[in-house]
XYZ file of N, CA and C in Angstrom:
804
model
N -51.384 -49.279 32.070
C -50.841 -49.422 30.646
C -50.069 -48.217 30.206
N -50.614 -47.111 30.672
C -49.925 -46.020 30.082
C -48.500 -45.691 30.993
N -48.545 -46.190 32.219
C -47.415 -46.092 33.030
C -46.316 -47.068 32.352
N -46.589 -48.261 32.117
C -45.926 -49.328 31.372
C -45.279 -48.846 30.018
N -46.073 -48.116 29.147
C -45.512 -47.629 27.914
C -44.404 -46.294 28.251
N -44.820 -45.597 29.287
C -43.923 -44.564 29.684
C -42.450 -45.073 30.125
N -42.382 -46.042 31.003
C -41.260 -46.987 31.467
C -40.627 -47.522 30.331
N -41.297 -48.176 29.441
C -40.805 -48.754 28.210
C -39.896 -47.829 27.466
N -40.741 -46.548 27.069
C -40.287 -45.646 26.323
C -38.930 -44.865 26.850
N -38.952 -44.714 28.262
C -37.670 -44.277 28.809
C -36.575 -45.209 28.594
N -36.864 -46.545 28.719
C -35.835 -47.629 28.752
C -35.346 -47.558 27.486
N -36.113 -47.501 26.230
C -35.495 -47.443 24.980
C -34.654 -46.190 24.688
N -35.211 -44.959 25.166
C -34.349 -43.866 24.970
C -32.988 -44.003 25.654
N -33.032 -44.583 26.899
C -31.683 -44.691 27.690
C -30.733 -45.790 26.911
N -31.308 -46.797 26.509
C -30.595 -47.904 25.675
C -30.118 -47.318 24.431
N -30.859 -46.494 23.785
C -30.182 -45.807 22.575
C -29.194 -44.797 22.875
N -29.229 -44.054 23.982
C -28.245 -43.205 24.362
C -26.910 -44.018 24.746
N -27.210 -45.077 25.508
C -25.961 -45.869 25.793
C -25.406 -46.429 24.911
N -26.180 -46.815 23.773
C -25.412 -47.634 22.582
C -24.743 -46.463 21.741
N -25.262 -45.291 21.759
C -24.528 -44.213 20.955
C -23.168 -43.787 21.692
N -23.421 -43.788 23.014
C -22.232 -43.439 23.832
C -21.185 -44.533 23.700
N -21.577 -45.916 23.810
C -20.737 -46.838 23.476
C -20.051 -46.827 22.164
N -20.572 -46.523 21.228
C -20.057 -46.669 19.882
C -19.199 -45.260 19.734
N -19.431 -44.206 20.360
C -18.771 -42.997 20.177
C -17.380 -43.449 21.094
N -17.533 -43.737 22.197
C -16.152 -44.286 22.988
C -15.420 -45.314 22.281
N -15.886 -46.381 21.660
C -15.294 -47.357 21.001
C -14.660 -46.591 19.745
N -15.313 -45.741 19.179
C -14.604 -45.029 17.840
C -13.383 -44.046 18.334
N -13.590 -43.562 19.569
C -12.550 -42.600 20.096
C -11.296 -43.633 20.640
N -11.651 -44.578 21.063
C -10.621 -45.662 21.685
C -9.770 -46.118 20.394
N -10.380 -46.460 19.505
C -9.866 -47.025 18.238
C -9.050 -46.104 17.607
N -9.441 -44.801 17.568
C -8.808 -43.718 17.011
C -7.512 -43.425 17.714
N -7.570 -43.410 18.984
C -6.470 -43.249 20.039
C -5.509 -44.369 19.742
N -5.973 -45.637 19.799
C -5.091 -46.623 19.652
C -4.262 -46.714 18.324
N -5.027 -46.355 17.202
C -4.421 -46.179 15.955
C -3.338 -45.185 15.929
N -3.766 -43.823 16.523
C -2.642 -42.843 16.660
C -1.378 -43.264 17.540
N -1.818 -43.985 18.547
C -0.514 -44.541 19.420
C 0.198 -45.283 18.680
N -0.475 -46.362 17.897
C 0.292 -47.282 17.291
C 1.194 -46.813 16.192
N 0.671 -45.700 15.520
C 1.577 -45.152 14.718
C 2.677 -44.392 15.043
N 2.595 -43.707 16.271
C 3.433 -43.015 16.955
C 4.538 -43.901 17.414
N 4.173 -45.018 18.004
C 5.110 -45.952 18.496
C 5.901 -46.604 17.424
N 5.164 -46.898 16.331
C 5.979 -47.364 15.052
C 7.179 -46.493 14.465
N 6.661 -45.171 14.587
C 7.740 -44.346 14.078
C 8.747 -44.130 15.019
N 8.463 -44.275 16.336
C 9.725 -44.158 17.380
C 10.439 -45.282 17.397
N 9.979 -46.470 16.784
C 10.774 -47.921 16.895
C 11.624 -47.870 15.680
N 11.543 -46.986 14.717
C 12.464 -47.119 13.494
C 13.673 -47.140 13.884
N 14.530 -47.995 13.226
C 16.002 -48.185 13.421
C 16.627 -46.669 13.230
N 16.338 -46.014 12.396
C 17.095 -44.751 12.228
C 16.713 -43.896 13.310
N 15.606 -43.784 13.943
C 15.297 -42.993 15.169
C 16.038 -43.340 16.219
N 16.184 -44.815 16.549
C 17.092 -45.298 17.607
C 18.521 -45.061 17.417
N 19.015 -44.999 16.079
C 20.405 -44.693 15.888
C 20.513 -43.082 16.109
N 19.541 -42.434 15.883
C 19.761 -40.877 16.276
C 19.829 -40.718 17.811
N 18.930 -41.620 18.467
C 18.875 -41.549 19.874
C 20.140 -41.650 20.653
N 21.018 -42.398 19.934
C 22.222 -42.638 20.663
C 23.257 -41.335 20.660
N 22.960 -40.427 19.866
C 23.686 -39.289 19.793
C 23.003 -38.021 20.188
N 21.715 -37.814 20.352
C 20.911 -36.885 20.822
C 19.908 -37.032 21.836
N 20.106 -36.156 22.910
C 19.261 -36.036 24.036
C 17.853 -35.951 23.699
N 17.599 -34.995 22.695
C 16.196 -34.645 22.570
C 15.491 -35.875 22.114
N 15.910 -36.654 21.501
C 15.214 -38.017 21.027
C 14.650 -38.869 22.302
N 15.604 -38.720 23.446
C 15.101 -39.326 24.529
C 13.866 -38.475 25.189
N 13.952 -37.296 24.891
C 12.796 -36.288 25.559
C 11.639 -36.863 24.732
N 11.796 -36.847 23.435
C 10.501 -37.003 22.533
C 9.925 -38.339 22.773
N 10.690 -39.486 23.258
C 10.108 -40.808 23.474
C 9.122 -40.530 24.838
N 9.479 -39.665 25.589
C 8.630 -39.545 26.918
C 7.300 -39.061 26.412
N 7.082 -38.464 25.502
C 5.953 -37.934 25.065
C 4.861 -39.019 24.846
N 5.300 -40.272 24.288
C 4.555 -41.199 23.978
C 4.242 -42.347 25.184
N 4.554 -41.707 26.453
C 4.405 -42.627 27.523
C 5.482 -43.448 27.784
N 6.797 -43.345 27.145
C 7.775 -44.288 27.378
C 8.842 -43.567 28.176
N 8.593 -43.234 29.240
C 9.407 -42.278 30.051
C 10.745 -43.127 30.384
N 10.785 -44.418 30.784
C 12.043 -45.131 31.075
C 12.863 -45.176 29.856
N 12.371 -45.265 28.693
C 13.150 -45.400 27.558
C 13.821 -43.975 27.327
N 12.967 -43.055 27.287
C 13.374 -41.510 27.229
C 14.552 -41.124 28.146
N 14.206 -41.472 29.425
C 15.458 -41.201 30.412
C 16.586 -41.971 30.138
N 16.624 -43.191 29.773
C 17.556 -43.979 29.332
C 18.381 -43.404 28.165
N 17.838 -42.967 27.274
C 18.425 -42.343 25.945
C 19.175 -41.135 26.368
N 18.315 -40.284 27.426
C 19.079 -39.093 27.837
C 20.322 -39.265 28.552
N 20.365 -40.455 29.386
C 21.554 -40.782 30.199
C 22.519 -41.321 29.066
N 22.335 -41.879 28.163
C 23.279 -42.283 27.191
C 23.868 -41.249 26.492
N 23.016 -40.109 26.065
C 23.400 -39.225 25.196
C 24.257 -38.124 25.957
N 23.872 -37.890 27.265
C 24.660 -36.834 28.107
C 25.755 -37.543 28.965
N 25.873 -38.621 29.227
C 26.809 -39.337 30.264
C 27.795 -40.342 29.511
N 27.011 -41.357 28.971
C 27.730 -42.572 28.379
C 28.606 -42.113 27.201
N 27.983 -41.464 26.304
C 28.669 -41.142 24.918
C 29.899 -40.035 25.248
N 29.776 -39.086 26.185
C 30.783 -38.283 26.336
C 31.888 -39.001 27.192
N 31.658 -40.137 27.913
C 32.664 -40.774 28.708
C 33.419 -41.714 27.647
N 32.722 -42.259 26.790
C 33.213 -43.074 25.592
C 34.323 -42.235 24.860
N 33.946 -40.818 24.516
C 34.562 -40.004 23.827
C 35.969 -39.524 24.533
N 35.565 -39.385 25.685
C 36.743 -39.018 26.653
C 37.971 -40.144 26.632
N 37.571 -41.419 26.750
C 38.170 -42.594 26.647
C 39.163 -42.600 25.463
N 38.378 -42.495 24.341
C 38.952 -42.448 23.102
C 39.892 -41.521 22.836
N 39.866 -40.267 23.437
C 40.673 -39.219 23.197
C 41.897 -39.529 24.062
N 41.867 -39.966 25.277
C 42.937 -39.967 26.323
C 43.751 -41.280 26.229
N 42.915 -42.374 25.805
C 43.440 -43.750 26.061
C 43.813 -44.333 24.620
N 43.519 -43.615 23.510
C 43.901 -44.337 22.274
C 44.631 -43.495 21.270
N 45.184 -43.823 20.237
C 45.843 -43.082 19.218
C 45.103 -42.527 18.038
N 43.580 -42.470 18.307
C 42.793 -41.817 17.176
C 43.034 -40.454 17.149
N 42.831 -39.964 15.935
C 43.017 -38.593 15.593
C 41.980 -37.648 16.299
N 42.413 -36.866 17.206
C 41.626 -36.030 18.210
C 40.750 -35.059 17.294
N 41.296 -34.617 16.363
C 40.673 -33.605 15.551
C 39.432 -34.114 14.778
N 39.690 -35.293 14.304
C 38.786 -35.964 13.586
C 37.489 -36.256 14.473
N 37.726 -36.884 15.671
C 36.860 -37.159 16.650
C 35.889 -36.016 17.056
N 36.679 -34.815 17.238
C 35.981 -33.688 17.624
C 35.039 -33.134 16.507
N 35.572 -33.108 15.225
C 34.671 -32.807 13.981
C 33.561 -33.691 13.893
N 33.638 -34.875 14.025
C 32.649 -35.880 13.734
C 31.612 -35.662 14.917
N 31.845 -35.498 16.135
C 30.935 -35.354 17.320
C 30.091 -34.148 17.166
N 30.865 -32.964 16.929
C 30.110 -31.677 16.631
C 29.145 -31.656 15.557
N 29.679 -32.257 14.489
C 28.804 -32.158 13.175
C 27.734 -33.177 13.386
N 27.745 -34.327 13.950
C 26.566 -35.215 14.241
C 25.627 -34.515 15.081
N 26.108 -33.959 16.260
C 25.099 -33.341 17.177
C 24.292 -32.218 16.453
N 24.983 -31.483 15.638
C 24.204 -30.354 15.094
C 23.383 -30.779 13.879
N 23.722 -31.743 13.198
C 22.892 -32.198 12.231
C 21.790 -33.057 12.607
N 21.964 -33.760 13.906
C 20.875 -34.442 14.479
C 19.876 -33.738 14.814
N 20.239 -32.700 15.633
C 19.348 -31.702 16.251
C 18.408 -30.969 15.195
N 18.991 -30.819 13.987
C 18.238 -29.955 12.860
C 17.303 -30.997 12.362
N 17.850 -32.285 12.211
C 16.917 -33.395 11.679
C 15.689 -33.518 12.590
N 16.044 -33.429 13.910
C 14.797 -33.587 14.755
C 13.820 -32.529 14.806
N 14.429 -31.174 14.697
C 13.369 -30.104 14.452
C 12.493 -30.236 13.476
N 12.999 -30.808 12.065
C 12.292 -31.077 10.946
C 11.357 -32.082 11.101
N 11.678 -33.239 11.850
C 10.970 -34.324 12.192
C 9.694 -34.006 12.918
N 9.849 -33.204 14.149
C 8.856 -32.674 14.836
C 7.936 -31.702 14.090
N 8.498 -30.987 13.117
C 7.615 -29.956 12.518
C 6.745 -30.732 11.569
N 7.239 -31.934 10.910
C 6.386 -32.586 9.980
C 5.109 -33.412 10.960
N 5.728 -34.131 11.849
C 4.881 -34.975 12.645
C 4.090 -34.228 13.608
N 4.275 -33.140 14.281
C 3.733 -32.609 15.223
C 2.329 -31.773 14.641
N 1.404 -31.669 15.588
C 0.137 -31.036 15.476
C -0.032 -29.771 16.496
N -0.469 -28.705 15.976
C -0.787 -27.593 17.087
C -1.868 -27.911 17.988
N -2.642 -28.593 17.558
C -3.678 -28.979 18.423
C -3.391 -30.132 19.574
N -2.266 -30.910 19.225
C -1.668 -31.800 20.210
C -1.501 -31.026 21.682
N -2.178 -31.738 22.684
C -1.799 -30.801 24.020
C -0.447 -30.987 24.405
N 0.266 -32.003 23.653
C 1.808 -32.222 24.149
C 2.768 -31.538 23.135
N 2.174 -30.716 21.990
C 3.140 -30.021 21.308
C 4.003 -29.062 21.808
N 3.506 -28.180 22.528
C 4.380 -27.363 23.357
C 5.347 -27.840 24.162
N 5.069 -28.914 24.817
C 6.116 -29.727 25.629
C 7.071 -30.225 24.856
N 6.676 -30.944 23.589
C 7.615 -31.334 22.673
C 8.916 -30.304 22.401
N 8.240 -29.341 21.816
C 9.255 -28.213 21.329
C 10.061 -27.606 22.627
N 9.376 -27.505 23.703
C 10.272 -26.968 24.822
C 11.404 -27.815 25.240
N 11.183 -29.221 25.118
C 12.284 -30.201 25.335
C 13.261 -30.223 24.381
N 12.951 -30.040 23.012
C 13.949 -29.958 22.067
C 14.730 -28.907 22.153
N 13.971 -27.692 22.340
C 14.860 -26.463 22.529
C 15.796 -26.425 23.618
N 15.366 -26.979 24.653
C 16.166 -27.185 25.764
C 17.364 -28.121 25.564
N 17.120 -29.215 24.878
C 18.353 -30.029 24.670
C 19.341 -29.411 23.445
N 18.608 -28.536 22.689
C 19.561 -27.887 21.663
C 20.354 -26.812 22.429
N 19.749 -26.072 23.459
C 20.572 -25.221 24.124
C 21.625 -25.983 25.022
N 21.160 -27.043 25.651
C 22.191 -27.773 26.369
C 23.339 -28.250 25.449
N 23.063 -28.763 24.218
C 24.112 -29.056 23.453
C 24.987 -27.904 22.919
N 24.496 -26.784 22.640
C 25.290 -25.720 22.269
C 26.257 -25.183 23.473
N 25.578 -25.198 24.559
C 26.680 -24.937 25.927
C 27.753 -26.075 26.038
N 27.315 -27.358 25.988
C 28.195 -28.373 26.079
C 29.208 -28.284 24.916
N 29.043 -28.070 23.704
C 30.139 -27.953 22.724
C 31.003 -26.838 22.908
N 30.449 -25.764 23.523
C 31.404 -24.386 23.612
C 32.131 -24.710 24.771
N 31.733 -25.398 25.988
C 32.516 -25.687 27.036
C 33.582 -26.543 26.871
N 33.217 -27.812 26.182
C 34.244 -28.747 25.863
C 35.377 -28.092 24.840
N 34.816 -27.477 23.841
C 35.868 -26.963 23.005
C 36.672 -25.975 23.482
N 36.380 -25.164 24.382
C 37.151 -24.099 25.068
C 38.034 -24.701 26.134
N 37.538 -25.714 26.982
C 38.301 -26.080 28.148
C 38.843 -27.537 28.072
N 38.412 -28.296 27.094
C 38.858 -29.631 27.078
C 39.754 -29.931 25.848
N 39.125 -29.784 24.901
C 39.783 -30.010 23.501
C 40.986 -29.173 23.321
N 40.953 -27.959 23.234
C 42.043 -26.951 23.155
C 43.002 -27.270 24.431
N 42.717 -27.288 25.584
C 43.598 -27.442 26.492
C 44.650 -26.286 26.626
N 45.392 -26.345 27.849
C 46.479 -25.458 28.021
C 47.749 -25.443 26.872
N 48.100 -24.349 26.620
C 49.227 -24.353 25.552
C 50.597 -24.620 26.328
N 51.138 -25.569 25.756
C 52.515 -26.093 26.375
C 53.747 -25.076 25.892
N 54.551 -24.672 26.750
C 55.705 -23.671 26.236
C 56.715 -24.722 25.891
N 56.921 -24.976 24.562
C 57.728 -25.921 23.903
C 59.171 -25.460 24.025
N 59.326 -24.053 24.205
C 60.706 -23.615 24.437
C 61.454 -24.076 25.647
N 60.603 -24.258 26.502
C 61.155 -24.658 27.867
C 61.031 -26.210 28.204
N 60.329 -26.959 27.369
C 60.191 -28.391 27.400
C 61.488 -29.028 26.933
N 61.652 -30.282 27.656
C 62.513 -31.135 27.262
C 62.037 -32.210 26.257
N 62.586 -32.223 25.044
C 61.903 -33.209 24.011
C 62.146 -34.803 24.449
N 61.198 -35.532 24.319
C 61.222 -36.764 24.634
C 61.992 -37.743 23.669
N 61.965 -37.285 22.421
C 62.631 -38.055 21.250
C 63.401 -36.954 20.436
N 64.345 -37.336 19.785
C 64.922 -36.535 18.781
C 65.185 -37.236 17.430
N 64.568 -37.006 16.239
C 64.490 -37.602 15.204
C 64.774 -36.665 13.965
N 65.050 -37.271 12.822
C 65.106 -36.366 11.616
C 63.820 -36.356 10.700
N 63.628 -35.382 10.195
C 62.305 -35.391 9.384
C 61.746 -36.502 8.462
N 62.987 -37.089 7.861
C 62.694 -38.142 7.139
C 62.270 -39.564 7.953
N 62.997 -39.599 9.110
C 62.677 -40.735 9.997
C 61.362 -40.704 10.493
N 60.813 -39.651 10.814
C 59.657 -39.386 11.206
C 58.554 -39.692 10.406
N 58.857 -39.260 8.893
C 57.836 -39.379 7.981
C 57.802 -40.795 7.527
N 59.032 -41.589 7.579
C 59.008 -42.922 7.214
C 58.353 -43.692 8.188
N 58.554 -43.385 9.535
C 57.644 -44.209 10.514
C 56.277 -43.960 10.358
N 55.642 -42.818 10.142
C 54.291 -42.443 9.848
C 53.719 -43.167 8.767
N 54.309 -43.295 7.652
C 53.900 -43.765 6.345
C 54.094 -45.530 6.492
N 54.882 -45.942 7.427
C 55.032 -47.481 7.495
C 53.812 -47.834 8.268
N 53.499 -47.367 9.439
C 52.399 -47.876 10.282
C 51.818 -46.528 11.098
N 51.014 -46.026 10.628
C 50.186 -44.901 11.275
C 49.656 -45.046 12.568
N 49.068 -46.228 12.849
C 48.656 -46.452 14.292
C 49.690 -46.542 15.162
N 50.725 -47.446 14.808
C 51.799 -47.404 15.692
C 52.551 -46.124 16.113
N 52.573 -45.280 14.941
C 53.312 -44.000 15.141
C 52.482 -42.991 16.209
N 51.155 -43.068 15.868
C 50.416 -42.172 16.887
C 50.511 -42.677 18.196
N 50.467 -44.112 18.391
C 50.558 -44.490 19.794
C 51.763 -43.961 20.372
N 52.996 -44.185 19.653
C 54.306 -43.763 20.180
C 54.483 -42.208 20.492
N 54.103 -41.528 19.657
C 54.494 -40.019 19.319
C 53.404 -39.193 19.602
N 52.122 -39.453 19.304
C 51.075 -38.272 19.399
C 51.137 -37.691 20.779
N 51.026 -36.218 20.894
C 50.792 -35.454 21.916
C 52.178 -35.538 22.711
N 53.085 -36.001 22.030
C 54.648 -35.932 22.847
C 55.254 -34.602 22.254
N 56.284 -34.213 23.006
C 56.958 -33.286 22.537
C 58.228 -33.839 22.202
N 58.738 -33.494 20.786
C 59.717 -34.046 20.212
C 60.653 -32.904 19.528
N 61.946 -33.300 19.222
C 62.763 -32.289 18.443
C 63.061 -33.074 16.999
N 62.692 -32.084 15.999
C 62.812 -32.782 14.550
C 63.796 -31.851 13.741
N 64.709 -32.526 13.129
C 65.831 -31.725 12.373
C 65.525 -32.247 10.732
N 65.482 -31.181 9.939
C 65.299 -31.554 8.618
C 65.400 -30.304 7.722
N 65.588 -30.467 6.322
C 65.628 -29.612 5.458
C 64.286 -28.834 5.176
N 64.264 -27.645 5.266
C 63.123 -26.881 4.805
C 62.931 -26.834 3.379
N 61.643 -27.230 2.719
C 61.373 -27.395 1.413
C 60.222 -26.331 1.017
N 59.642 -25.682 2.180
C 58.692 -24.771 1.649
C 58.193 -24.075 3.037
N 57.852 -22.791 2.807
C 57.244 -21.931 3.883
C 55.951 -21.371 3.382
N 55.107 -21.344 4.382
C 53.668 -20.744 4.036
C 52.747 -20.452 5.201
N 51.640 -20.094 4.888
C 50.573 -19.702 5.886
C 49.325 -20.357 5.554
N 48.816 -21.232 6.440
C 47.688 -21.905 6.370
C 46.399 -21.148 6.923
N 45.206 -21.137 6.192
C 44.207 -20.355 6.636
C 43.771 -20.479 8.013
N 43.603 -21.727 8.494
C 43.128 -22.005 9.836
C 44.171 -22.392 10.824
N 45.216 -22.734 10.536
C 46.420 -23.211 11.181
C 47.658 -22.197 11.494
N 47.705 -21.155 10.683
C 48.688 -20.137 10.689
C 50.063 -20.526 10.012
N 51.082 -19.945 10.369
C 52.358 -19.983 9.533
C 53.033 -21.348 9.701
N 53.723 -22.057 8.765
C 54.106 -23.428 8.992
C 55.470 -23.397 8.067
N 56.338 -24.453 8.407
C 57.437 -24.904 7.589
C 57.183 -26.371 7.274
N 57.501 -26.553 5.925
C 57.437 -27.910 5.625
C 58.816 -28.590 5.377
N 58.932 -29.626 6.164
C 60.355 -30.391 6.117
C 60.410 -31.366 5.281
N 61.527 -31.794 4.857
C 61.888 -32.717 3.958
C 61.190 -34.211 4.305
N 60.300 -34.843 3.544
C 59.805 -36.075 4.003
C 60.653 -37.299 3.637
N 60.162 -38.432 3.887
C 60.938 -39.698 3.297
C 60.866 -39.815 1.850
N 61.774 -40.457 1.227
C 61.456 -40.578 -0.199
C 60.324 -41.261 -0.484
N 59.609 -40.967 -1.502
C 58.250 -41.512 -1.895
C 56.986 -41.123 -0.901
N 57.205 -40.527 -0.044
C 56.173 -39.925 0.910
C 55.140 -38.973 0.073
N 53.840 -39.391 0.170
C 52.756 -38.624 -0.492
C 52.710 -37.189 0.048
N 53.073 -36.850 1.377
C 52.962 -35.700 1.879
C 54.068 -35.142 2.699
N 54.210 -33.922 2.979
C 55.314 -33.181 3.696
C 54.966 -33.419 5.243
N 56.223 -33.053 5.883
C 56.008 -33.112 7.366
C 56.028 -31.476 7.796
N 54.799 -30.993 8.204
C 54.470 -29.603 8.282
C 54.676 -29.360 9.970
N 55.403 -28.069 10.269
C 55.388 -27.731 11.575
C 54.773 -26.306 11.631
N 53.629 -26.343 12.485
C 52.997 -25.044 12.787
C 53.424 -24.154 13.873
N 53.371 -22.745 13.647
C 53.934 -21.866 14.835
C 52.884 -21.022 15.041
N 52.672 -20.772 16.505
C 51.850 -19.769 17.139
C 52.033 -18.259 16.484
N 51.147 -17.434 16.694
C 51.311 -16.052 15.878
C 52.409 -15.383 16.506
N 52.814 -15.523 17.883
C 53.728 -14.847 18.575
C 55.248 -15.468 18.208
N 55.138 -16.613 17.303
C 56.481 -17.082 16.936
C 56.819 -17.042 15.590
N 55.727 -16.403 14.858
C 55.971 -16.476 13.432
C 57.232 -15.543 12.834
N 57.592 -14.693 13.699
C 58.670 -13.838 13.371
C 60.041 -14.693 13.243
N 59.872 -15.835 14.189
C 61.152 -16.604 13.934
C 61.455 -17.339 12.676
N 60.554 -17.380 11.820
C 60.718 -18.154 10.709
C 60.704 -17.382 9.516
N 60.695 -15.889 9.601
C 60.500 -15.178 8.351
C 61.652 -15.225 7.485
N 62.872 -15.450 8.224
C 64.410 -15.367 7.334
C 64.590 -16.685 7.042
N 63.746 -17.799 7.297
C 64.389 -19.237 7.124
C 63.950 -19.277 5.728
N 64.841 -19.955 4.724
C 64.579 -19.978 3.086
C 64.588 -21.613 3.113
N 64.013 -21.907 1.882
C 64.052 -23.434 1.429
C 65.562 -23.871 1.388
N 65.689 -25.120 1.766
C 67.298 -25.570 1.646
C 68.067 -25.544 2.936
N 67.417 -24.693 3.899
C 68.324 -24.572 5.210
C 67.675 -25.601 6.131
N 68.727 -26.242 7.006
C 68.479 -27.170 7.769
C 68.207 -26.533 9.257
N 66.978 -27.058 9.796
C 66.580 -26.479 11.073
C 66.179 -27.476 12.020
N 66.298 -27.265 13.457
C 65.706 -28.232 14.253
C 64.628 -27.611 15.031
N 63.302 -28.357 14.978
C 62.105 -27.690 15.421
C 61.646 -28.587 16.433
N 61.090 -27.839 17.542
C 60.464 -28.648 18.819
C 59.077 -28.388 18.735
N 58.249 -29.588 18.864
C 56.799 -29.194 18.839
C 56.203 -30.331 19.407
N 54.851 -30.252 19.487
C 53.895 -31.514 19.952
C 53.373 -32.114 18.668
N 53.630 -33.359 18.692
C 53.127 -34.130 17.594
C 51.659 -34.433 17.368
N 51.131 -34.157 16.136
C 49.715 -34.539 15.869
C 49.642 -35.092 14.573
N 49.856 -36.396 14.497
C 50.009 -37.259 13.284
C 51.236 -36.785 12.477
N 51.011 -36.318 11.202
C 52.298 -35.913 10.425
C 52.552 -34.432 10.636
N 51.935 -33.982 11.668
C 52.052 -32.608 11.935
C 52.750 -32.157 13.232
N 53.550 -31.040 13.407
C 53.956 -30.653 14.758
C 53.087 -29.403 14.999
N 52.710 -29.222 16.235
C 51.928 -28.145 16.680
C 52.724 -27.129 17.645
N 52.387 -25.767 17.819
C 53.223 -25.204 18.713
C 54.632 -25.220 18.771
N 55.005 -24.943 17.409
C 56.356 -25.285 17.317
C 57.367 -24.054 17.573
N 58.655 -24.408 17.998
C 59.679 -23.463 18.314
C 60.887 -24.036 17.619
N 61.675 -22.948 17.118
C 62.916 -23.127 16.385
C 64.074 -23.209 17.402
N 64.639 -24.422 17.398
C 65.956 -24.532 18.526
C 66.966 -23.790 18.056
N 67.609 -22.880 18.622
C 68.911 -22.221 18.069
C 70.013 -23.121 18.223
N 70.996 -22.963 17.423
C 72.114 -23.794 17.322
C 73.030 -23.465 18.594
C-alpha cells in the first residue's frame, strides 16, 4: 500500500510538472506567434513595401523576420534593377537629368533616415537580432553614400566637352530655340538635349548664378515666361566681361532644356 501511494504521488508530481511546462510552452509559443504576427503585419504595410523599392536596407530588415527570399529580392531591386532603370531613363529618354538626379539622391537619403527612425522605435536592445539589424542598415547607408559619390563624380557629371573645338549640330537664333521649347518641351528635349548647338541672339542681361556660375541671358521669343540662359565655365568667364546688353553674340554650348552649358563665345 505504501509503495502504491508513493508511485501515485510521484505520478501526480510528474503530471503537475508536465502540465506546468505545457502551459509555459504554450504561453511562450503564443507570445512568439503574436510578436511574429505583429512584425509581419508591420513589414507588409504598403508604405514599407514602397520604401523597399528604393532602399536596400529594407530588404535587409525583411531578412530578420525570416523572409530571406523577399529580403534578397528587394536588395536586388534596390541595387541593380532601379539603377538600370535610371540609367535607361537618362540615356534613352528626354527627361530632365538634373531632376532625376535630385529626386534619386533625396529619396535615398530621406528613406534611410526614415528607416533608422523606424528601427529605433520598433527595435529592442534585448532582441538578439538588434545588433544585426543595425549593422545591416549601417552597411546599406555606407553603400548608398559610396554609390551616390561614385555616380555623381563619374557618371552624371561626365567628361567636359571642349565646345570651342566641336562642330555644332544646329545653328539657331535664341528666339527660334525659345519658341520651340515653349511650344513642345518634350519634343524639344528629344531633339536638342545634350547636343552641341550654336545660338545667335541679343544679350538682355549678364549675371552670376550661385551654383552655376556666370551666364548671359539671350532674348527669348515674344511672350516667353523665361530667358534663354548660357552658362560659362570659370576659365571662360573673362570672355563675357566686356559684353553689354543689346549686343548680338553667337554662343556655342550643350543644350539642357532652356539652358546652354559649357558655353563658348564664337568670334566673328
